[in-house]
Amino acid sequence: MTGQEPPRNSNSDDDPPPPDTGMGMTAVAYLLSGMLVWGAIGWLVDHWVGTTGIFAGIGAVLGIGGGVYLIVRRLGA
C-alpha cells in the first residue's frame, strides 16, 4: 500500500470541455433574443403607427424565424 498513487479523478477541472458544450443554451438564446428584440421593435412601430399589437406579433414571429435561421446557419442543426 505504500508507494501507490491514489486513483486519478476523471472529473478533474484540467480536462477541456467537449466541443459541443453549450450549444443548447446558444440555440435557446438565439430564439429568445430574436423574439424579444424584433418583438420590441414591432412594439415601437405599433406605438408610432397607433395600432395595438399587430407589428409586435409580426416582429416576434420574424424574430423566431431569424433565430431558427441562425441556429441552422451557425450551429449546423
mmCIF file of C-alpha atoms in Angstrom:
data_model
loop_
_atom_site.group_PDB
_atom_site.id
_atom_site.type_symbol
_atom_site.label_atom_id
_atom_site.label_comp_id
_atom_site.label_asym_id
_atom_site.label_seq_id
_atom_site.Cartn_x
_atom_site.Cartn_y
_atom_site.Cartn_z
ATOM 1 C CA MET A 1 0.000 0.000 0.000
ATOM 2 C CA THR A 2 2.860 2.352 0.479
ATOM 3 C CA GLY A 3 4.236 3.889 -2.659
ATOM 4 C CA GLN A 4 0.978 3.547 -4.600
ATOM 5 C CA GLU A 5 -0.543 6.567 -6.299
ATOM 6 C CA PRO A 6 -4.139 7.391 -5.469
ATOM 7 C CA PRO A 7 -6.611 6.751 -8.283
ATOM 8 C CA ARG A 8 -6.879 9.641 -10.699
ATOM 9 C CA ASN A 9 -10.146 11.547 -10.608
ATOM 10 C CA SER A 10 -11.653 11.515 -14.109
ATOM 11 C CA ASN A 11 -13.773 14.605 -13.380
ATOM 12 C CA SER A 12 -10.880 16.979 -12.828
ATOM 13 C CA ASP A 13 -11.038 20.585 -13.949
ATOM 14 C CA ASP A 14 -7.897 20.220 -16.053
ATOM 15 C CA ASP A 15 -9.694 18.439 -18.872
ATOM 16 C CA PRO A 16 -11.020 20.675 -21.679
ATOM 17 C CA PRO A 17 -14.798 20.710 -22.126
ATOM 18 C CA PRO A 18 -16.311 18.783 -25.025
ATOM 19 C CA PRO A 19 -16.624 20.834 -28.225
ATOM 20 C CA ASP A 20 -20.448 20.836 -28.238
ATOM 21 C CA THR A 21 -20.838 22.143 -24.709
ATOM 22 C CA GLY A 22 -23.353 24.980 -24.534
ATOM 23 C CA MET A 23 -24.915 24.536 -27.979
ATOM 24 C CA GLY A 24 -28.369 24.018 -26.476
ATOM 25 C CA MET A 25 -28.186 27.211 -24.468
ATOM 26 C CA THR A 26 -26.878 29.049 -27.510
ATOM 27 C CA ALA A 27 -29.876 27.864 -29.531
ATOM 28 C CA VAL A 28 -32.319 28.944 -26.815
ATOM 29 C CA ALA A 29 -30.581 32.319 -26.540
ATOM 30 C CA TYR A 30 -30.871 32.864 -30.309
ATOM 31 C CA LEU A 31 -34.608 32.113 -30.210
ATOM 32 C CA LEU A 32 -35.383 34.233 -27.152
ATOM 33 C CA SER A 33 -33.247 37.201 -28.118
ATOM 34 C CA GLY A 34 -34.614 37.265 -31.661
ATOM 35 C CA MET A 35 -38.185 37.159 -30.399
ATOM 36 C CA LEU A 36 -37.572 39.842 -27.772
ATOM 37 C CA VAL A 37 -35.593 42.239 -29.967
ATOM 38 C CA TRP A 38 -37.841 42.078 -33.020
ATOM 39 C CA GLY A 39 -40.966 41.991 -30.842
ATOM 40 C CA ALA A 40 -39.776 45.173 -29.114
ATOM 41 C CA ILE A 41 -39.100 46.805 -32.484
ATOM 42 C CA GLY A 42 -42.606 45.820 -33.558
ATOM 43 C CA TRP A 43 -43.996 47.225 -30.322
ATOM 44 C CA LEU A 44 -42.282 50.548 -31.042
ATOM 45 C CA VAL A 45 -43.740 50.546 -34.562
ATOM 46 C CA ASP A 46 -47.170 49.831 -33.029
ATOM 47 C CA HIS A 47 -46.876 52.916 -30.846
ATOM 48 C CA TRP A 48 -45.638 55.017 -33.735
ATOM 49 C CA VAL A 49 -48.435 53.899 -36.103
ATOM 50 C CA GLY A 50 -51.131 53.726 -33.421
ATOM 51 C CA THR A 51 -52.061 50.048 -33.718
ATOM 52 C CA THR A 52 -52.437 47.583 -30.873
ATOM 53 C CA GLY A 53 -50.074 44.644 -31.122
ATOM 54 C CA ILE A 54 -50.124 43.883 -34.842
ATOM 55 C CA PHE A 55 -46.495 44.760 -35.512
ATOM 56 C CA ALA A 56 -45.323 43.354 -32.171
ATOM 57 C CA GLY A 57 -46.716 39.962 -33.149
ATOM 58 C CA ILE A 58 -45.228 40.183 -36.610
ATOM 59 C CA GLY A 59 -41.882 41.194 -35.122
ATOM 60 C CA ALA A 60 -41.919 38.300 -32.654
ATOM 61 C CA VAL A 61 -42.644 35.804 -35.435
ATOM 62 C CA LEU A 62 -39.904 37.301 -37.605
ATOM 63 C CA GLY A 63 -37.522 37.166 -34.637
ATOM 64 C CA ILE A 64 -38.222 33.479 -34.092
ATOM 65 C CA GLY A 65 -37.680 32.862 -37.799
ATOM 66 C CA GLY A 66 -34.386 34.723 -37.638
ATOM 67 C CA GLY A 67 -33.362 32.733 -34.572
ATOM 68 C CA VAL A 68 -34.094 29.450 -36.345
ATOM 69 C CA TYR A 69 -32.089 30.675 -39.339
ATOM 70 C CA LEU A 70 -29.110 31.500 -37.082
ATOM 71 C CA ILE A 71 -29.340 28.129 -35.359
ATOM 72 C CA VAL A 72 -29.264 26.285 -38.675
ATOM 73 C CA ARG A 73 -26.573 28.512 -40.174
ATOM 74 C CA ARG A 74 -24.158 28.776 -37.242
ATOM 75 C CA LEU A 75 -24.743 25.588 -35.281
ATOM 76 C CA GLY A 76 -25.476 23.309 -38.221
ATOM 77 C CA ALA A 77 -28.544 21.767 -36.604
#
